[in-house]
Coordinates of C-alpha atoms and ligand atoms in Angstrom, one line a residue:
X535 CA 0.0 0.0 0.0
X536 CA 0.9 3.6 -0.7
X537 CA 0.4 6.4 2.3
X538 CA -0.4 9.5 0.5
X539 CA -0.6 13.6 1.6
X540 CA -1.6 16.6 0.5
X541 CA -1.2 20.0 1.7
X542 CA -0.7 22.2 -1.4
X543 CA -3.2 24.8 -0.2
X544 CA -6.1 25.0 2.6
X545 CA -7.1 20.9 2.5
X546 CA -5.2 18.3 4.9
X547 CA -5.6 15.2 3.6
X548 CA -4.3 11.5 4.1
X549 CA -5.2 8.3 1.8
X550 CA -4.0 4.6 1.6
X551 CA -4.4 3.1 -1.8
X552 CA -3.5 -0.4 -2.5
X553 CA -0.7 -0.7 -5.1
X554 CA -1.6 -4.0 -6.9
X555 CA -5.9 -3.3 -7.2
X556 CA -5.1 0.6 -7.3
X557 CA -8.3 0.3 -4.6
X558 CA -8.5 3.4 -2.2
X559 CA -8.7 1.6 1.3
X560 CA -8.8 4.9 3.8
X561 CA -9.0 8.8 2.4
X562 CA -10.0 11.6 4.7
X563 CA -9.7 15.3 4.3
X564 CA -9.8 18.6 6.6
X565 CA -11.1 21.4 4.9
X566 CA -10.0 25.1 5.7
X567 CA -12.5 27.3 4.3
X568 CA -14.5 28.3 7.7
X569 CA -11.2 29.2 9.0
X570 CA -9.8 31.4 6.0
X571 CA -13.7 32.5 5.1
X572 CA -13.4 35.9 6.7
X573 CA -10.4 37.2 5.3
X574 CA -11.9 36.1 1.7
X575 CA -9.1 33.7 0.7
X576 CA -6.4 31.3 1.8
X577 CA -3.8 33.1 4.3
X578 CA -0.6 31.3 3.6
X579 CA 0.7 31.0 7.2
X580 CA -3.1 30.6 8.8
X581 CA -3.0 27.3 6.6
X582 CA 0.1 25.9 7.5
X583 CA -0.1 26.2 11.1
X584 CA -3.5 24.0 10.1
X585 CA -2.3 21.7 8.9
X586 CA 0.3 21.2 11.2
X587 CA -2.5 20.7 13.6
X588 CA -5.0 18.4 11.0
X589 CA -2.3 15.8 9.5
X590 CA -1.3 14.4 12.4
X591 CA -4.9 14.2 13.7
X592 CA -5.5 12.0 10.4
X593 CA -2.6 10.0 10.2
X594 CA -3.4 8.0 13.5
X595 CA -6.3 6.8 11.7
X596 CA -3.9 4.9 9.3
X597 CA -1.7 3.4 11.8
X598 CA -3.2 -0.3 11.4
X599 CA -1.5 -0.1 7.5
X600 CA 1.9 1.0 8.5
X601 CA 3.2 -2.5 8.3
X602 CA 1.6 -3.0 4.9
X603 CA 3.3 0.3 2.9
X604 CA 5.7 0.1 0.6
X605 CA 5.8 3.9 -0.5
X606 CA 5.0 7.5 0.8
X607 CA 3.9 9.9 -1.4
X608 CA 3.2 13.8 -0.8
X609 CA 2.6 16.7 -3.2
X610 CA 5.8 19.0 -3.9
X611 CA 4.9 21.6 -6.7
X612 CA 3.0 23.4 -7.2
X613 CA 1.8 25.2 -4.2
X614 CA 2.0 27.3 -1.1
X615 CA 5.9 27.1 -0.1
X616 CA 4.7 26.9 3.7
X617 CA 2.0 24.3 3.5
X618 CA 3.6 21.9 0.7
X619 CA 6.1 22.0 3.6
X620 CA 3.9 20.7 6.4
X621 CA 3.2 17.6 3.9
X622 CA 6.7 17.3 2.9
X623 CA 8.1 17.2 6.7
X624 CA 5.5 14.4 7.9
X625 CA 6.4 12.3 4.3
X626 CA 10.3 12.6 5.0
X627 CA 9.7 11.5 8.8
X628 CA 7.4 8.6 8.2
X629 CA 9.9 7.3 5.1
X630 CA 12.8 7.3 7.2
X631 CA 10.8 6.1 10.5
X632 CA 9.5 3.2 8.1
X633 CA 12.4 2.5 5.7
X634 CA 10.3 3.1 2.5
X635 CA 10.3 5.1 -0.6
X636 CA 9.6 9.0 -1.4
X637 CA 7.3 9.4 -4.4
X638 CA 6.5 13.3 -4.9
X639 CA 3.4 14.2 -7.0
X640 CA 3.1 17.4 -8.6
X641 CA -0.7 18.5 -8.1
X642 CA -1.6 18.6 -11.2
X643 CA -0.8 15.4 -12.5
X644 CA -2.9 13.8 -9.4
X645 CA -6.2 16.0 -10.5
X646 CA -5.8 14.2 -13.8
X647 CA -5.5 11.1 -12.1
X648 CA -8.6 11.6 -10.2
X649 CA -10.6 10.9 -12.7
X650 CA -8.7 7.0 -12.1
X651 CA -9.7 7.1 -8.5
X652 CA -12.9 4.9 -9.4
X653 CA -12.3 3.4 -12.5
X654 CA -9.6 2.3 -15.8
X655 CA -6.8 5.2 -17.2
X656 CA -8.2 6.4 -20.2
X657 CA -5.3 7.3 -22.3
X658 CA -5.0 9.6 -24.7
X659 CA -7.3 11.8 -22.9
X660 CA -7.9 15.8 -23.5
X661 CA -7.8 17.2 -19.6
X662 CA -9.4 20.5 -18.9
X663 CA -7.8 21.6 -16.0
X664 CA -9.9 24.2 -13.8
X665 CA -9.0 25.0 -10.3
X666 CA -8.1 27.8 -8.0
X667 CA -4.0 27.8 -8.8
X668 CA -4.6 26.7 -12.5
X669 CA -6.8 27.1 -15.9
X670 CA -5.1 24.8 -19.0
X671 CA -5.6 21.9 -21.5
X672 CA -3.2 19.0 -21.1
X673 CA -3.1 16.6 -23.9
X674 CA -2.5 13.6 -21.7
X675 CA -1.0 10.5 -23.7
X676 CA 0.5 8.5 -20.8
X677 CA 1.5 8.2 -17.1
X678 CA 5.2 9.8 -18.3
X679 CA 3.4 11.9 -21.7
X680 CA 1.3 15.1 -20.5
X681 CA 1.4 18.3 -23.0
X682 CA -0.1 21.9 -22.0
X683 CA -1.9 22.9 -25.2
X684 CA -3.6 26.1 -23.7
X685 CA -2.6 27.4 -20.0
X686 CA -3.8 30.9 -18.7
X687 CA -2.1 34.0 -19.0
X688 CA -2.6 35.6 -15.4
X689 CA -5.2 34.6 -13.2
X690 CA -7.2 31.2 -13.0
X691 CA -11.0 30.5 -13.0
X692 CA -11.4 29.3 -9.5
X693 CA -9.7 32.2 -8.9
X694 CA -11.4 34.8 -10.4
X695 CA -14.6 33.1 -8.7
X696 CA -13.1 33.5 -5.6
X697 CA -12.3 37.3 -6.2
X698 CA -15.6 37.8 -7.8
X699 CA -17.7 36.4 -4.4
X700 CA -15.0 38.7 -2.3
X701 CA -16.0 41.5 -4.5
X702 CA -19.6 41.2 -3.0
X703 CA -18.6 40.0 0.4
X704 CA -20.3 36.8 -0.2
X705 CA -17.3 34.6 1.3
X706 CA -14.8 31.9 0.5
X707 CA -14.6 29.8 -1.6
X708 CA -16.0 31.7 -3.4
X709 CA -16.7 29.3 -6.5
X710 CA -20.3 27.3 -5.1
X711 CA -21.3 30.5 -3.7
X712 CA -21.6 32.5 -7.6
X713 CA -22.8 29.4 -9.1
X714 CA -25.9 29.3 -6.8
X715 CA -26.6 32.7 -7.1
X716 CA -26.1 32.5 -10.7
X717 CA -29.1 30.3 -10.7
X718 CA -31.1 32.9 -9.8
X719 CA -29.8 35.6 -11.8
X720 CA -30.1 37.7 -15.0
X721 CA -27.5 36.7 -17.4
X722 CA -28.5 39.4 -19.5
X723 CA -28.5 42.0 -17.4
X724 CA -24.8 43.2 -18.0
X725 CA -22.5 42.1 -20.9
X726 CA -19.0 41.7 -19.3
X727 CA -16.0 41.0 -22.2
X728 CA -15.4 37.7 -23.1
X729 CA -11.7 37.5 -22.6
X730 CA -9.4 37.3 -25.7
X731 CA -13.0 36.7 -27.9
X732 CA -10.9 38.7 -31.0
X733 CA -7.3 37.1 -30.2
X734 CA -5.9 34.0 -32.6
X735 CA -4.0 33.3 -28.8
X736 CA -5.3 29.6 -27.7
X737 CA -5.1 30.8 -24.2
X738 CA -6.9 31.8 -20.7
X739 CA -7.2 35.3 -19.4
X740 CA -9.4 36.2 -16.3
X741 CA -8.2 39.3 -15.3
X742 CA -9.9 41.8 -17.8
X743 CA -12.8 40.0 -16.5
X744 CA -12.5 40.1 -13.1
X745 CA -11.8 44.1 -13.6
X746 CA -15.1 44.4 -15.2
X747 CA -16.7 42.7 -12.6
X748 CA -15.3 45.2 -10.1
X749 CA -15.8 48.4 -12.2
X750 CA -20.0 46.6 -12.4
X751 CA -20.0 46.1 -8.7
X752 CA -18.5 49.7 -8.1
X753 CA -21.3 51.4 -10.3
X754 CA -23.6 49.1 -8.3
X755 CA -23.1 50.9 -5.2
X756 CA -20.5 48.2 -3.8
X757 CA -21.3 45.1 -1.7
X758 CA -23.0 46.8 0.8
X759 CA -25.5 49.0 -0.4
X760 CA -26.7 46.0 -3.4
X761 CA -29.6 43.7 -3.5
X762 CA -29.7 40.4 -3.6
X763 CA -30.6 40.5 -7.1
X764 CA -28.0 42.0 -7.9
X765 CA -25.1 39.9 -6.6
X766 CA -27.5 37.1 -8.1
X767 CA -27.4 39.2 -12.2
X768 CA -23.6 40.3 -11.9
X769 CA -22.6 35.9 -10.5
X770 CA -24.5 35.0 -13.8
X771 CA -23.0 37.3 -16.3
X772 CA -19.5 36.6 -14.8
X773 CA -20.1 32.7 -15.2
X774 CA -21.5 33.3 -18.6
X775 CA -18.4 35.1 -19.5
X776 CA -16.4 32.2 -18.0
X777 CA -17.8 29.8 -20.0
X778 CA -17.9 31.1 -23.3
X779 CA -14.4 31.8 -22.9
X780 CA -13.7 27.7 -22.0
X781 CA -16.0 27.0 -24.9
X782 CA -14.4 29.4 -27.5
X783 CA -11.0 28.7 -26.9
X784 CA -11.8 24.9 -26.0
X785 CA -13.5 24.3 -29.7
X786 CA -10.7 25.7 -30.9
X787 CA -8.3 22.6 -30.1
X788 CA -11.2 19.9 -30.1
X789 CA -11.3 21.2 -34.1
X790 CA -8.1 19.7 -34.5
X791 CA -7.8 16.9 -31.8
X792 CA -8.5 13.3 -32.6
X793 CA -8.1 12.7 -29.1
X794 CA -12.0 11.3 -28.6
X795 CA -11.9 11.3 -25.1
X796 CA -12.6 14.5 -23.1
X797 CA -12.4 15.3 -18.9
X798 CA -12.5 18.2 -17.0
X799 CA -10.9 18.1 -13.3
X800 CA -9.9 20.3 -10.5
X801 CA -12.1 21.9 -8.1
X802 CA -14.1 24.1 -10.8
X803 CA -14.8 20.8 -12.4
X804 CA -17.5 20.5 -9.6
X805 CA -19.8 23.6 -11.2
X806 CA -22.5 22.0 -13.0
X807 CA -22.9 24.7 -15.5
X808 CA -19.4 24.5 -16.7
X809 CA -20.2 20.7 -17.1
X810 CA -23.3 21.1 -18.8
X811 CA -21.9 23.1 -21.3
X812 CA -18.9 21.0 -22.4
X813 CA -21.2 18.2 -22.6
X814 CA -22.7 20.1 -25.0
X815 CA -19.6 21.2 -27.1
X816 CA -18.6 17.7 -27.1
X817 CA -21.7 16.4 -28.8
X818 CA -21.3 18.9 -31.4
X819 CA -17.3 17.4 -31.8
X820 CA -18.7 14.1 -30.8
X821 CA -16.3 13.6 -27.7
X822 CA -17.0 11.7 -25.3
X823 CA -16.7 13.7 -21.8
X824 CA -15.7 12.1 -18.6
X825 CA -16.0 13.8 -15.1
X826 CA -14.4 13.1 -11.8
X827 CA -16.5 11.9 -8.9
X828 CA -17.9 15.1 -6.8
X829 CA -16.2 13.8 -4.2
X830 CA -11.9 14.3 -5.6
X831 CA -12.8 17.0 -7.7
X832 CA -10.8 19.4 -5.1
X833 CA -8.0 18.7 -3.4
X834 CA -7.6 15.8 -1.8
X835 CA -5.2 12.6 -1.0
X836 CA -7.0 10.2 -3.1
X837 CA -5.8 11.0 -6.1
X838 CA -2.4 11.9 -5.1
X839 CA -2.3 7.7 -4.1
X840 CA -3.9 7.0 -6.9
X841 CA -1.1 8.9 -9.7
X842 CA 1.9 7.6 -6.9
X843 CA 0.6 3.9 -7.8
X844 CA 1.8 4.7 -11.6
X845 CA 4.8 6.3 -10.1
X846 CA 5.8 2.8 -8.0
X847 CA 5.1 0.7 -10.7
X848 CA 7.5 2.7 -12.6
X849 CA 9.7 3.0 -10.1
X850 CA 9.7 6.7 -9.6
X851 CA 11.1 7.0 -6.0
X852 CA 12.5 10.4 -5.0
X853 CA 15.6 10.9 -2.5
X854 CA 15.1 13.8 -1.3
X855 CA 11.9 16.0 -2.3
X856 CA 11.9 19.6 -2.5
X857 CA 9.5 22.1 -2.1
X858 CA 8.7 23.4 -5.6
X859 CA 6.0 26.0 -4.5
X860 CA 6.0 28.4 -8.1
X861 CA 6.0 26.5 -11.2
X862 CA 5.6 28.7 -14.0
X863 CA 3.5 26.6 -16.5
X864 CA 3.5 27.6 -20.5
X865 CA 2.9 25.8 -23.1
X866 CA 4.5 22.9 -23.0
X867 CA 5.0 19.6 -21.4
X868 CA 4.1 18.9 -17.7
X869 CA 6.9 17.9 -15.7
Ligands
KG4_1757 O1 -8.6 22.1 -7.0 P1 -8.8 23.0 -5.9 O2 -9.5 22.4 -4.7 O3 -7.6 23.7 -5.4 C1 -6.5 24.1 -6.3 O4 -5.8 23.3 -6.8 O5 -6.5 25.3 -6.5 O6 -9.8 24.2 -6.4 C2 -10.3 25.1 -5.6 C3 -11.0 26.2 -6.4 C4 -11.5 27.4 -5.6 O7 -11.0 28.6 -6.3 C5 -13.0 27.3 -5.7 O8 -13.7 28.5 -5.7 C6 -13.2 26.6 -7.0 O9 -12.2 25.6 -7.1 N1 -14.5 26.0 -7.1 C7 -15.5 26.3 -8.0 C8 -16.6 25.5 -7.6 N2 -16.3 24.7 -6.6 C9 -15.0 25.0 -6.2 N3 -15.4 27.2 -9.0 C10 -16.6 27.3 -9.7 N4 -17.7 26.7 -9.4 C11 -17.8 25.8 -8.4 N5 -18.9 25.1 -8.1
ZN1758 ZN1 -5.9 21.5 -6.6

């Protein structure tokens, strides 16, 4: 069995998967949102000093499988420098204390692999990769093959979700909170810029949008003097900008991918608008679209396991892992 952690932001989580099945036997995670709600995103040393408080707390639970692992794994890059540490420091002790095997994960190789939590790899496989750190296609061919096609060029969706919501003073994470209140909203009601909508660039860009979000919430009156209808107009024309920037820039690589099969992952994969939508624009390029269980489409352990599994088997051990907390992602291939 594998023991896998991951602390690359505000989640603490610890999971066991079994190397030969690939079956995840244990996975629990503690979430820091309540605790980094009211300053309306993730303080960097708030988390850290959580999680040095939450993994341990976890990790007793998975004392009965010491005996049986073969391998720890942790997430290294990319991340928080403070709290990929706190993950890092507990992987180091328990390889040494246990005479086993370092396998470092880079995050966003395990969200791809959470789509394998629960069933086969699909490979090739198109990944669209939307989370609070990150916004790109990966072309993913094999365990050891993954290509960036189309990566953003500043900010990333979750992101701009999150600023959006702290905008209004609606909380964090911000992400659920616009997509409920889009449901109730106006779509029509203001027409923010779809970014680079005249650009050739196969790219992301959020923060033109998130700019005329602000500028619409300014002329609004701010947070505090606006109804609820109108946090609920402004969430829907933002996510309706959002997505017909995916689409637009999307259908531009699906034109010219025979990849058939389609996923989206990370925590934005969890907004069902988003997902309804590229199931549509994969009917229309007939691709077949795959989703990640609810349940791993944010952070968690479980999928770090379940990427380390590929790393045993190809005997990917590490000697000594570093923190890798900035990675600079273009075009390009996924280390
Ligand atoms: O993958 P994740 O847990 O962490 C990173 O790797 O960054 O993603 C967290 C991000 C947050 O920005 C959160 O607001 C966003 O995912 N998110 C959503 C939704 N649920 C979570 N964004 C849009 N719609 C959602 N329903
Ligand atoms: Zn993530």
């Amino acid at each position: 069995m594998i023991l896998s952690i991951e602390s690359s932001c505000d989640d603490s989580s610890i999971a066991i998967t079994e190397i030969e099945t690939k079956k995840l036997v244990f996975h629990e995670k503690i979430s820091q949102e309540k605790e980094h709600s009211i300053y309306g995103g993730v303080v960097p040393e708030l988390a850290s000093r959580l999680h040095a408080v939450a993994l341990p707390k976890i990790l007793v639970k998975t004392k009965e499988y010491f005996p049986k692992l073969r391998a720890i794994a942790v997430t290294n890059q990319p991340g928080l420098g403070v709290t990929l540490m706190e993950g890092i420091a507990m992987a180091k002790t328990l390889s040494s204390m246990l005479d086993i095997p370092l396998i470092a994960v880079n995050h966003l190789k395990a969200h791809i692999y959470s789509l394998f939590i629960e069933k086969e790899t699909i490979f090739p496989i198109l990944a669209l990769l939307i989370s609070g750190g990150h916004t790109m296609i990966v072309r993913v061919k094999s365990f050891e093959n993954m290509q960036i096609l189309a990566t953003t060029l500043d900010d990333s969706i979750g992101e701009s979700f999150d600023k959006c919501a702290k905008m209004m003073d609606l909380g964090y994470p911000g992400g659920p909170i616009i997509e409920r209140l889009a449901l109730s909203g106006d779509a029509n009601r203001f027409s923010f810029p779809v970014p680079l909508s005249n650009s050739p660039l196969i790219a992301f860009s959020l923060s033109g949008l998130k700019n005329a979000v602000r500028l619409q919430v300014e002329a609004l009156g701010g947070a505090n003097i606006m109804s609820e209808q109108d946090k609920c107009d402004v969430a829907a024309c933002f996510q309706k900008a959002v997505i017909s920037h995916l689409l637009q820039k999307s259908k531009k690589i699906f034109a010219n991918e025979p990849i058939r099969d389609v996923a989206i992952v990370g925590g934005a994969a969890a907004n069902r608008s988003i997902a309804n939508a590229f199931e549509g624009l994969c009917k229309t390029y007939n691709k077949r679209l795959h989703s990640t269980p609810l349940a791993y489409c944010s952070d968690n352990a479980a999928m770090v396991g379940r990427y380390a599994v590929d790393a045993f088997k190809n005997n990917l051990f590490s000697n000594d892992i570093q923190t890798l907390p900035t990675q600079k992602h273009i075009a390009g291939t996924l280390l």
